[in-house]
Tab-separated table of C-alpha atoms in Angstrom:
chain	number	residue	atom	x	y	z
X	192	UNK	CA	10.427	-18.864	8.648
X	193	UNK	CA	11.663	-22.364	7.892
X	194	UNK	CA	12.083	-23.007	4.172
X	195	UNK	CA	11.700	-26.744	4.371
X	196	UNK	CA	11.144	-28.908	1.333
X	197	UNK	CA	8.829	-31.862	1.040
X	198	UNK	CA	8.379	-34.451	-1.655
X	199	UNK	CA	6.405	-33.059	-4.568
X	200	UNK	CA	2.994	-34.662	-5.035
X	201	UNK	CA	2.895	-37.412	-7.651
X	202	UNK	CA	-0.738	-37.768	-8.666
X	203	UNK	CA	-1.965	-39.278	-11.914
X	204	UNK	CA	-3.828	-36.840	-14.141
X	205	UNK	CA	-7.579	-37.561	-14.090
X	206	UNK	CA	-9.638	-38.452	-17.126
X	207	UNK	CA	-12.024	-35.502	-16.621
X	208	UNK	CA	-11.582	-31.891	-15.493
X	209	UNK	CA	-14.989	-30.942	-14.138
X	210	UNK	CA	-13.328	-29.180	-11.221
X	211	UNK	CA	-12.069	-26.459	-13.585
X	212	UNK	CA	-15.587	-25.891	-14.920
X	213	UNK	CA	-16.667	-25.406	-11.312
X	214	UNK	CA	-13.759	-22.988	-10.912
X	215	UNK	CA	-14.991	-21.089	-13.981
X	216	UNK	CA	-18.431	-20.703	-12.372
X	217	UNK	CA	-16.765	-19.365	-9.206
X	218	UNK	CA	-14.766	-16.946	-11.357
X	219	UNK	CA	-17.939	-15.673	-13.039
X	220	UNK	CA	-19.764	-15.269	-9.719
X	221	UNK	CA	-16.880	-13.247	-8.323
X	222	UNK	CA	-16.822	-11.102	-11.461
X	223	UNK	CA	-20.529	-10.330	-11.052
X	224	UNK	CA	-20.002	-9.708	-7.344
X	225	UNK	CA	-17.417	-7.042	-8.026
X	226	UNK	CA	-19.306	-5.374	-10.856
X	227	UNK	CA	-22.256	-4.899	-8.516
X	228	UNK	CA	-19.945	-3.758	-5.735
X	229	UNK	CA	-17.860	-1.284	-7.721
X	230	UNK	CA	-20.620	0.549	-9.604
X	231	UNK	CA	-20.982	3.001	-6.720
X	232	UNK	CA	-17.310	3.995	-7.001
X	233	UNK	CA	-17.517	4.540	-10.755
X	234	UNK	CA	-20.665	6.638	-10.384
X	235	UNK	CA	-19.465	8.612	-7.353
X	236	UNK	CA	-18.493	11.780	-9.285
X	237	UNK	CA	-21.758	11.651	-11.282
X	238	UNK	CA	-24.014	11.027	-8.282
X	239	UNK	CA	-22.276	13.714	-6.215
X	240	UNK	CA	-23.272	16.253	-8.855
X	241	UNK	CA	-26.753	14.930	-9.653
X	242	UNK	CA	-27.820	14.103	-6.091
X	243	UNK	CA	-25.734	16.619	-4.123
X	244	UNK	CA	-23.706	14.194	-1.990
X	245	UNK	CA	-20.843	15.359	0.230
X	246	UNK	CA	-17.676	13.347	0.887
X	247	UNK	CA	-19.094	12.382	4.277
X	248	UNK	CA	-22.364	11.241	2.665
X	249	UNK	CA	-20.416	8.917	0.374
X	250	UNK	CA	-18.273	7.693	3.263
X	251	UNK	CA	-21.463	6.822	5.163
X	252	UNK	CA	-22.906	4.932	2.166
X	253	UNK	CA	-19.716	2.864	1.938
X	254	UNK	CA	-19.743	2.417	5.728
X	255	UNK	CA	-23.183	0.792	5.691
X	256	UNK	CA	-22.174	-1.582	2.915
X	257	UNK	CA	-19.160	-2.599	5.006
X	258	UNK	CA	-21.307	-2.988	8.130
X	259	UNK	CA	-23.727	-5.314	6.350
X	260	UNK	CA	-20.862	-7.154	4.697
X	261	UNK	CA	-19.308	-7.827	8.096
X	262	UNK	CA	-22.587	-8.982	9.633
X	263	UNK	CA	-23.331	-11.112	6.593
X	264	UNK	CA	-19.947	-12.785	6.750
X	265	UNK	CA	-20.434	-13.786	10.376
X	266	UNK	CA	-23.871	-15.211	9.614
X	267	UNK	CA	-23.291	-16.821	6.225
X	268	UNK	CA	-20.318	-19.019	7.108
X	269	UNK	CA	-22.173	-21.335	9.526
X	270	UNK	CA	-25.223	-21.353	7.219
X	271	UNK	CA	-23.174	-22.414	4.179
X	272	UNK	CA	-21.331	-25.039	6.218
X	273	UNK	CA	-24.718	-26.473	7.195
X	274	UNK	CA	-26.762	-26.274	3.980
X	275	UNK	CA	-23.884	-26.616	1.514
X	276	UNK	CA	-22.444	-24.481	-1.244
X	277	UNK	CA	-25.085	-25.193	-3.885
X	278	UNK	CA	-28.018	-23.690	-2.002
X	279	UNK	CA	-25.936	-21.217	-0.023
X	280	UNK	CA	-24.374	-19.670	-3.118
X	281	UNK	CA	-27.726	-19.593	-4.922
X	282	UNK	CA	-29.446	-17.721	-2.107
X	283	UNK	CA	-26.594	-15.238	-1.821
X	284	UNK	CA	-26.414	-14.226	-5.470
X	285	UNK	CA	-30.193	-13.988	-5.685
X	286	UNK	CA	-30.213	-11.551	-2.744
X	287	UNK	CA	-27.345	-9.379	-3.921
X	288	UNK	CA	-28.622	-9.201	-7.507
X	289	UNK	CA	-32.011	-8.021	-6.277
X	290	UNK	CA	-30.309	-5.462	-4.036
X	291	UNK	CA	-28.206	-4.204	-6.955
X	292	UNK	CA	-31.358	-3.505	-8.962
X	293	UNK	CA	-32.995	-1.695	-6.021
X	294	UNK	CA	-30.352	1.057	-6.263
X	295	UNK	CA	-32.195	2.352	-9.327
X	296	UNK	CA	-35.218	3.229	-7.183
X	297	UNK	CA	-33.526	5.423	-4.539
X	298	UNK	CA	-32.257	9.022	-4.605
X	299	UNK	CA	-31.122	10.017	-1.098
X	300	UNK	CA	-27.961	9.054	0.835
X	301	UNK	CA	-30.226	7.201	3.268
X	302	UNK	CA	-31.863	5.265	0.431
X	303	UNK	CA	-28.499	4.333	-1.068
X	304	UNK	CA	-27.251	3.309	2.381
X	305	UNK	CA	-30.216	0.933	2.689
X	306	UNK	CA	-29.652	-0.574	-0.758
X	307	UNK	CA	-25.925	-0.938	-0.089
X	308	UNK	CA	-26.695	-2.599	3.254
X	309	UNK	CA	-28.827	-5.248	1.534
X	310	UNK	CA	-26.163	-5.671	-1.163
X	311	UNK	CA	-23.511	-6.202	1.504
X	312	UNK	CA	-25.564	-8.915	3.213
X	313	UNK	CA	-25.838	-10.897	-0.019
X	314	UNK	CA	-22.319	-10.323	-1.317
X	315	UNK	CA	-20.823	-11.462	1.974
X	316	UNK	CA	-21.396	-15.111	1.072
X	317	UNK	CA	-19.350	-15.067	-2.130
X	318	UNK	CA	-15.886	-15.851	-0.824
X	319	UNK	CA	-16.913	-18.192	2.023
X	320	UNK	CA	-18.926	-20.237	-0.477
X	321	UNK	CA	-16.235	-20.061	-3.175
X	322	UNK	CA	-13.302	-21.073	-0.964
X	323	UNK	CA	-15.340	-23.875	0.605
X	324	UNK	CA	-16.079	-25.075	-2.931
X	325	UNK	CA	-12.344	-24.992	-3.739
X	326	UNK	CA	-11.582	-27.051	-0.621
X	327	UNK	CA	-14.200	-29.606	-1.705
X	328	UNK	CA	-13.187	-29.779	-5.367
X	329	UNK	CA	-9.377	-29.433	-5.443
X	330	UNK	CA	-6.383	-31.267	-3.950
X	331	UNK	CA	-4.128	-29.150	-1.768
X	332	UNK	CA	-1.464	-28.398	-4.366
X	333	UNK	CA	-4.048	-26.897	-6.780
X	334	UNK	CA	-5.998	-24.807	-4.300
X	335	UNK	CA	-3.947	-21.608	-4.423
X	336	UNK	CA	-4.142	-21.623	-8.219
X	337	UNK	CA	-7.899	-22.265	-8.148
X	338	UNK	CA	-8.326	-19.530	-5.540
X	339	UNK	CA	-6.223	-17.232	-7.699
X	340	UNK	CA	-8.403	-17.873	-10.744
X	341	UNK	CA	-11.687	-17.274	-8.933
X	342	UNK	CA	-10.166	-14.269	-7.182
X	343	UNK	CA	-9.196	-12.909	-10.606
X	344	UNK	CA	-12.911	-12.495	-11.171
X	345	UNK	CA	-12.726	-9.525	-8.808
X	346	UNK	CA	-10.302	-7.829	-11.170
X	347	UNK	CA	-12.255	-8.744	-14.288
X	348	UNK	CA	-15.297	-7.228	-12.615
X	349	UNK	CA	-13.269	-4.141	-11.790
X	350	UNK	CA	-12.130	-3.964	-15.441
X	351	UNK	CA	-15.605	-4.500	-16.863
X	352	UNK	CA	-17.269	-1.935	-14.599
X	353	UNK	CA	-15.543	1.203	-15.973
X	354	UNK	CA	-16.379	-0.017	-19.495
X	355	UNK	CA	-20.000	-1.084	-19.002
X	356	UNK	CA	-21.197	1.482	-16.473
X	357	UNK	CA	-20.191	4.674	-18.323
X	358	UNK	CA	-21.771	3.360	-21.546
X	359	UNK	CA	-25.031	2.498	-19.813
X	360	UNK	CA	-25.023	5.766	-17.874
X	361	UNK	CA	-24.313	7.994	-20.873
X	362	UNK	CA	-26.939	6.352	-23.092
X	363	UNK	CA	-29.644	5.276	-20.625
X	364	UNK	CA	-28.941	6.983	-17.283
X	365	UNK	CA	-27.236	5.763	-14.133
X	366	UNK	CA	-30.311	3.766	-13.083
X	367	UNK	CA	-29.846	1.423	-16.060
X	368	UNK	CA	-26.365	0.489	-14.858
X	369	UNK	CA	-27.779	-0.967	-11.642
X	370	UNK	CA	-30.664	-2.759	-13.348
X	371	UNK	CA	-28.634	-4.419	-16.127
X	372	UNK	CA	-25.819	-5.634	-13.884
X	373	UNK	CA	-28.328	-6.991	-11.374
X	374	UNK	CA	-30.013	-9.051	-14.101
X	375	UNK	CA	-26.702	-10.719	-14.996
X	376	UNK	CA	-26.583	-12.273	-11.527
X	377	UNK	CA	-29.888	-14.052	-12.112
X	378	UNK	CA	-28.527	-15.575	-15.336
X	379	UNK	CA	-25.590	-17.035	-13.368
X	380	UNK	CA	-28.019	-18.380	-10.775
X	381	UNK	CA	-29.779	-20.499	-13.413
X	382	UNK	CA	-26.481	-21.986	-14.638
X	383	UNK	CA	-25.315	-22.747	-11.075
X	384	UNK	CA	-28.464	-24.601	-10.066
X	385	UNK	CA	-28.465	-26.629	-13.270
X	386	UNK	CA	-24.804	-27.704	-13.183
X	387	UNK	CA	-23.432	-27.727	-9.632
X	388	UNK	CA	-23.264	-30.882	-7.510
X	389	UNK	CA	-20.783	-32.253	-4.956
X	390	UNK	CA	-17.837	-34.108	-6.591
X	391	UNK	CA	-19.012	-37.573	-5.510
X	392	UNK	CA	-22.542	-36.887	-6.800
X	393	UNK	CA	-21.645	-35.123	-10.030
X	394	UNK	CA	-22.536	-37.242	-13.085
X	395	UNK	CA	-19.616	-35.910	-15.159
X	396	UNK	CA	-16.832	-36.563	-12.646
X	397	UNK	CA	-14.799	-39.652	-13.514
X	398	UNK	CA	-13.542	-42.081	-10.888
X	399	UNK	CA	-9.971	-40.918	-11.543
X	400	UNK	CA	-10.883	-37.248	-11.060
X	401	UNK	CA	-12.727	-38.035	-7.839
X	402	UNK	CA	-9.651	-39.877	-6.556
X	403	UNK	CA	-7.487	-36.922	-7.610
X	404	UNK	CA	-9.749	-34.443	-5.793
X	405	UNK	CA	-9.760	-36.547	-2.622
X	406	UNK	CA	-5.999	-37.191	-2.626
X	407	UNK	CA	-5.505	-35.194	0.593
X	408	UNK	CA	-8.635	-36.430	2.349
X	409	UNK	CA	-6.734	-38.797	4.610
X	410	UNK	CA	-4.667	-35.948	6.110
X	411	UNK	CA	-7.463	-33.373	6.309
X	412	UNK	CA	-10.295	-33.707	8.827
X	413	UNK	CA	-13.719	-33.254	7.306
X	414	UNK	CA	-15.893	-32.719	10.382
X	415	UNK	CA	-17.376	-29.313	11.103
X	416	UNK	CA	-15.992	-27.607	14.219
X	417	UNK	CA	-18.669	-25.800	16.275
X	418	UNK	CA	-18.660	-22.109	15.367
X	419	UNK	CA	-17.861	-20.866	18.860
X	420	UNK	CA	-14.840	-23.153	19.172
X	421	UNK	CA	-13.289	-21.685	16.031
X	422	UNK	CA	-12.411	-18.574	18.048
X	423	UNK	CA	-10.047	-20.721	20.088
X	424	UNK	CA	-8.061	-21.691	16.997
X	425	UNK	CA	-4.884	-19.987	15.834
X	426	UNK	CA	-5.735	-20.363	12.117
X	427	UNK	CA	-8.942	-18.402	12.694
X	428	UNK	CA	-7.115	-15.529	14.353
X	429	UNK	CA	-4.259	-15.548	11.839
X	430	UNK	CA	-6.700	-15.236	8.959
X	431	UNK	CA	-8.933	-12.685	10.699
X	432	UNK	CA	-6.069	-10.371	11.664
X	433	UNK	CA	-4.546	-10.563	8.199
X	434	UNK	CA	-7.909	-9.678	6.648
X	435	UNK	CA	-8.498	-6.836	9.127
X	436	UNK	CA	-5.172	-5.241	8.212
X	437	UNK	CA	-5.162	-5.734	4.445
X	438	UNK	CA	-8.762	-5.826	3.163
X	439	UNK	CA	-9.181	-2.053	3.697
X	440	UNK	CA	-6.489	-1.481	1.076
X	441	UNK	CA	-8.565	-3.331	-1.518
X	442	UNK	CA	-11.696	-1.444	-0.472
X	443	UNK	CA	-9.700	1.735	-1.000
X	444	UNK	CA	-9.114	0.652	-4.599
X	445	UNK	CA	-12.742	-0.290	-5.171
X	446	UNK	CA	-14.462	2.719	-3.669
X	447	UNK	CA	-11.967	5.586	-3.940
X	448	UNK	CA	-9.638	4.904	-6.876
X	449	UNK	CA	-11.880	6.631	-9.472
X	450	UNK	CA	-12.127	9.601	-7.105
X	451	UNK	CA	-8.320	9.660	-6.638
X	452	UNK	CA	-7.804	9.749	-10.400
X	453	UNK	CA	-10.454	12.439	-10.743
X	454	UNK	CA	-8.930	14.686	-8.085
X	455	UNK	CA	-5.276	14.034	-8.929
X	456	UNK	CA	-5.450	14.040	-12.728
X	457	UNK	CA	-8.832	15.653	-13.514
X	458	UNK	CA	-10.260	12.498	-15.097
X	459	UNK	CA	-14.005	11.974	-15.429
X	460	UNK	CA	-16.579	9.325	-16.344
X	461	UNK	CA	-15.407	9.346	-19.976
X	462	UNK	CA	-11.646	9.321	-19.344
X	463	UNK	CA	-10.743	7.263	-16.266
X	464	UNK	CA	-11.674	3.978	-17.941
X	465	UNK	CA	-8.235	3.206	-19.484
X	466	UNK	CA	-6.234	3.848	-16.280
X	467	UNK	CA	-8.654	1.749	-14.217
X	468	UNK	CA	-8.573	-1.053	-16.767
X	469	UNK	CA	-4.772	-1.031	-16.733
X	470	UNK	CA	-4.668	-1.210	-12.929
X	471	UNK	CA	-7.108	-4.096	-12.758
X	472	UNK	CA	-5.437	-5.991	-15.599
X	473	UNK	CA	-2.289	-5.920	-13.481
X	474	UNK	CA	-4.368	-7.031	-10.496
X	475	UNK	CA	-5.711	-9.929	-12.579
X	476	UNK	CA	-2.193	-11.050	-13.401
X	477	UNK	CA	-1.263	-10.789	-9.734
X	478	UNK	CA	-4.207	-12.899	-8.619
X	479	UNK	CA	-3.440	-15.806	-10.934
X	480	UNK	CA	0.327	-15.342	-10.702
X	481	UNK	CA	0.321	-15.233	-6.903
X	482	UNK	CA	-1.764	-18.394	-6.727
X	483	UNK	CA	0.432	-20.073	-9.331
X	484	UNK	CA	3.600	-19.166	-7.426
X	485	UNK	CA	2.912	-21.101	-4.244
X	486	UNK	CA	1.431	-24.013	-6.197
X	487	UNK	CA	4.562	-24.067	-8.391
X	488	UNK	CA	6.826	-23.971	-5.336
X	489	UNK	CA	4.994	-26.948	-3.859
X	490	UNK	CA	5.353	-28.885	-7.107
X	491	UNK	CA	9.080	-28.161	-6.951
X	492	UNK	CA	9.384	-29.692	-3.514
X	493	UNK	CA	8.790	-26.804	-1.111
X	494	UNK	CA	6.602	-27.586	1.862
X	495	UNK	CA	3.246	-25.906	2.347
X	496	UNK	CA	4.664	-23.553	4.985
X	497	UNK	CA	7.527	-22.274	2.838
X	498	UNK	CA	5.493	-22.037	-0.371
X	499	UNK	CA	2.633	-20.048	1.136
X	500	UNK	CA	4.808	-17.679	3.168
X	501	UNK	CA	7.324	-16.968	0.419
X	502	UNK	CA	4.462	-16.042	-1.887
X	503	UNK	CA	2.884	-13.851	0.805
X	504	UNK	CA	6.214	-12.140	1.481
X	505	UNK	CA	6.754	-11.335	-2.199
X	506	UNK	CA	3.286	-9.797	-2.389
X	507	UNK	CA	3.796	-7.756	0.780
X	508	UNK	CA	7.010	-6.242	-0.581
X	509	UNK	CA	5.311	-5.236	-3.836
X	510	UNK	CA	2.759	-3.064	-2.005
X	511	UNK	CA	5.379	-0.796	-0.434
X	512	UNK	CA	5.778	1.555	-3.466
X	513	UNK	CA	2.161	2.720	-3.064
X	514	UNK	CA	3.694	5.180	-0.625
X	515	UNK	CA	4.800	7.234	-3.648
X	516	UNK	CA	1.527	7.200	-5.623
X	517	UNK	CA	0.424	10.725	-4.683
X	518	UNK	CA	3.800	12.138	-5.736
X	519	UNK	CA	3.991	10.378	-9.103
X	520	UNK	CA	5.200	12.654	-11.889
X	521	UNK	CA	2.384	11.723	-14.283
X	522	UNK	CA	-0.784	9.660	-14.598
X	523	UNK	CA	0.800	6.500	-15.963
X	524	UNK	CA	3.526	6.454	-13.328
X	525	UNK	CA	0.775	6.501	-10.724
X	526	UNK	CA	-1.084	3.771	-12.626
X	527	UNK	CA	2.045	1.579	-12.584
X	528	UNK	CA	2.474	2.037	-8.817
X	529	UNK	CA	-1.187	1.437	-8.054
X	530	UNK	CA	-1.346	-1.503	-10.465
X	531	UNK	CA	1.612	-3.178	-8.781
X	532	UNK	CA	-0.045	-2.750	-5.378
X	533	UNK	CA	-3.368	-4.080	-6.690
X	534	UNK	CA	-1.614	-7.105	-8.221
X	535	UNK	CA	0.200	-7.742	-4.973
X	536	UNK	CA	-3.011	-7.558	-2.959
X	537	UNK	CA	-4.733	-10.073	-5.190
X	538	UNK	CA	-1.767	-12.450	-5.104
X	539	UNK	CA	-1.745	-12.039	-1.325
X	540	UNK	CA	-5.458	-12.898	-1.140
X	541	UNK	CA	-5.074	-16.004	-3.306
X	542	UNK	CA	-2.476	-17.415	-0.932
X	543	UNK	CA	-4.258	-16.280	2.211
X	544	UNK	CA	-7.384	-18.133	1.085
X	545	UNK	CA	-5.270	-21.213	0.432
X	546	UNK	CA	-3.903	-20.990	3.987
X	547	UNK	CA	-7.483	-21.347	5.256
X	548	UNK	CA	-8.025	-24.538	3.258
X	549	UNK	CA	-4.607	-25.780	4.485
X	550	UNK	CA	-5.322	-25.225	8.173
X	551	UNK	CA	-9.078	-25.556	8.705
X	552	UNK	CA	-11.263	-28.698	8.487
X	553	UNK	CA	-13.335	-28.678	5.290
X	554	UNK	CA	-16.558	-28.630	7.283
X	555	UNK	CA	-15.591	-25.279	8.818
X	556	UNK	CA	-13.926	-23.476	5.906
X	557	UNK	CA	-16.919	-21.228	5.162
X	558	UNK	CA	-17.264	-20.317	8.833
X	559	UNK	CA	-13.609	-19.278	9.151
X	560	UNK	CA	-13.826	-17.427	5.846
X	561	UNK	CA	-16.837	-15.591	7.239
X	562	UNK	CA	-15.093	-14.668	10.482
X	563	UNK	CA	-12.034	-13.414	8.618
X	564	UNK	CA	-14.117	-11.571	6.066
X	565	UNK	CA	-16.051	-9.879	8.873
X	566	UNK	CA	-12.755	-8.727	10.367
X	567	UNK	CA	-11.803	-7.337	6.956
X	568	UNK	CA	-15.162	-5.573	6.705
X	569	UNK	CA	-14.618	-3.963	10.105
X	570	UNK	CA	-11.270	-2.718	8.840
X	571	UNK	CA	-13.080	-1.419	5.759
X	572	UNK	CA	-15.639	0.390	7.924
X	573	UNK	CA	-12.841	2.152	9.767
X	574	UNK	CA	-11.224	2.980	6.423
X	575	UNK	CA	-14.480	4.372	5.004
X	576	UNK	CA	-14.960	6.784	7.883
X	577	UNK	CA	-11.298	7.790	7.993
X	578	UNK	CA	-10.917	8.434	4.259
X	579	UNK	CA	-14.177	10.366	4.024
X	580	UNK	CA	-13.227	12.711	6.876
X	581	UNK	CA	-9.577	12.958	5.787
X	582	UNK	CA	-10.580	14.065	2.289
X	583	UNK	CA	-13.132	16.483	3.676
X	584	UNK	CA	-10.526	17.997	6.031
X	585	UNK	CA	-7.178	17.675	4.234
X	586	UNK	CA	-7.922	16.715	0.622
X	587	UNK	CA	-5.093	14.166	0.475
X	588	UNK	CA	-4.769	10.380	0.102
X	589	UNK	CA	-1.135	10.350	1.238
X	590	UNK	CA	-1.710	9.334	4.921
X	591	UNK	CA	-3.850	6.405	3.773
X	592	UNK	CA	-1.187	5.223	1.319
X	593	UNK	CA	1.472	5.418	4.047
X	594	UNK	CA	-0.534	3.015	6.177
X	595	UNK	CA	-1.310	0.731	3.243
X	596	UNK	CA	2.376	0.343	2.381
X	597	UNK	CA	3.158	-1.395	5.682
X	598	UNK	CA	-0.076	-3.296	6.399
X	599	UNK	CA	0.898	-6.495	4.572
X	600	UNK	CA	4.295	-6.936	6.219
X	601	UNK	CA	2.704	-6.451	9.643
X	602	UNK	CA	-0.022	-8.968	8.760
X	603	UNK	CA	2.523	-11.533	7.556
X	604	UNK	CA	4.558	-11.182	10.746
X	605	UNK	CA	1.471	-11.803	12.879
X	606	UNK	CA	0.407	-14.748	10.699
X	607	UNK	CA	3.862	-16.295	11.041
X	608	UNK	CA	3.840	-15.873	14.826
X	609	UNK	CA	0.426	-17.542	15.071
X	610	UNK	CA	1.167	-20.245	12.463
X	611	UNK	CA	4.921	-20.925	12.538
X	612	UNK	CA	4.457	-24.105	10.519
X	613	UNK	CA	1.517	-24.416	8.157
X	614	UNK	CA	0.820	-28.045	7.453
X	615	UNK	CA	-1.047	-31.131	8.501
X	616	UNK	CA	-0.828	-30.425	12.202
X	617	UNK	CA	-2.821	-27.206	11.850
X	618	UNK	CA	-5.453	-28.913	9.758
X	619	UNK	CA	-5.978	-31.447	12.452
X	620	UNK	CA	-6.226	-29.047	15.340
X	621	UNK	CA	-9.798	-28.847	16.500
X	622	UNK	CA	-9.485	-28.109	20.179
X	623	UNK	CA	-7.412	-26.056	22.532
X	624	UNK	CA	-5.957	-22.599	22.012
X	625	UNK	CA	-4.368	-23.389	18.689
X	626	UNK	CA	-2.724	-25.951	16.465
X	627	UNK	CA	0.178	-28.072	17.433
X	628	UNK	CA	3.493	-26.721	16.148
X	629	UNK	CA	5.713	-29.315	14.504
């Protein structure tokens, strides 16, 4: 890894900051996305009792969400690149909000699998649309921070879920949790359609902010690369492999962390809220902090390659202690270990998303995000089946945590081998087996 430095960007501050309002909308969408996604994990102990699920039943329900999520990611990227983020995002959140509400109507594992499948199809578009929006609205040196902020919405959603869902469930039944959270998505949809436009067409964007946003346009190709040709690009494979190896760790947090706390420390719907909130608050700090780190390094003169990879390396090292989570002496020691790993994952994701916007033409960002997300979903499908059967057979999370502790270092090594120098050359590579190495 070459720790080269480059001149820090010297851009005049714009007169308006509409791009950060757009970032706030992306943050809110991601928050809603994760509330709808995580409800099933919070309600797992309750639904197992009320509806008689087995561990394998729950593993299958999660599996079908992951399957739809993977299929949706492959399909949504090219669609969003063609029709744009405004309509693409609107259609996605409308679909997943409707699917969230449909959960209230089903009772069997098969019914929940169908509702989760539809939810996965809609939710798949969130990050491809969001990261494409970041690439369109932010100069390169602000993208990791913007990605970190929107990615923090995942943690805010994960914090809000154990607060909102138990209250709704205790007072109105578990069905109300699905209905109320689904309705929130439709409120966001109204705000998005009323406010969102492309930077050049937005009435509130000043000339100076538009120039600031387009500061890197001369060095970044805009044209869309045909979807099939993206599989011949090293940035596509670097992102996809990294997502395949590390996304399952985050799915482990989303879908099994409440169950881990329940089994390990006898917590229930009324008591695992504070530990979950603490873990996801740490994850929130990691998301923004990880994105800030590489952006700060670039402002201090580090090149894109060094800034992104140093931030990724720091995050990978912080996941290693998860190996000791099952042997923690008490609940809050385990929370500290798991919180550090969750923070590291979110910081990792913020920088990995920025690598996509660094190395892929803007017209193909959503497509590459979709391909990588599908790879992550496949990893999550494997994780869902493995964890379900492992718990049924052995009753232990330790083998899963052993694997999780090394996944990020392996992913970073592969990313570095595929992209030895992240920079302008990769962004301009549109043909051949991969980007030029400079």
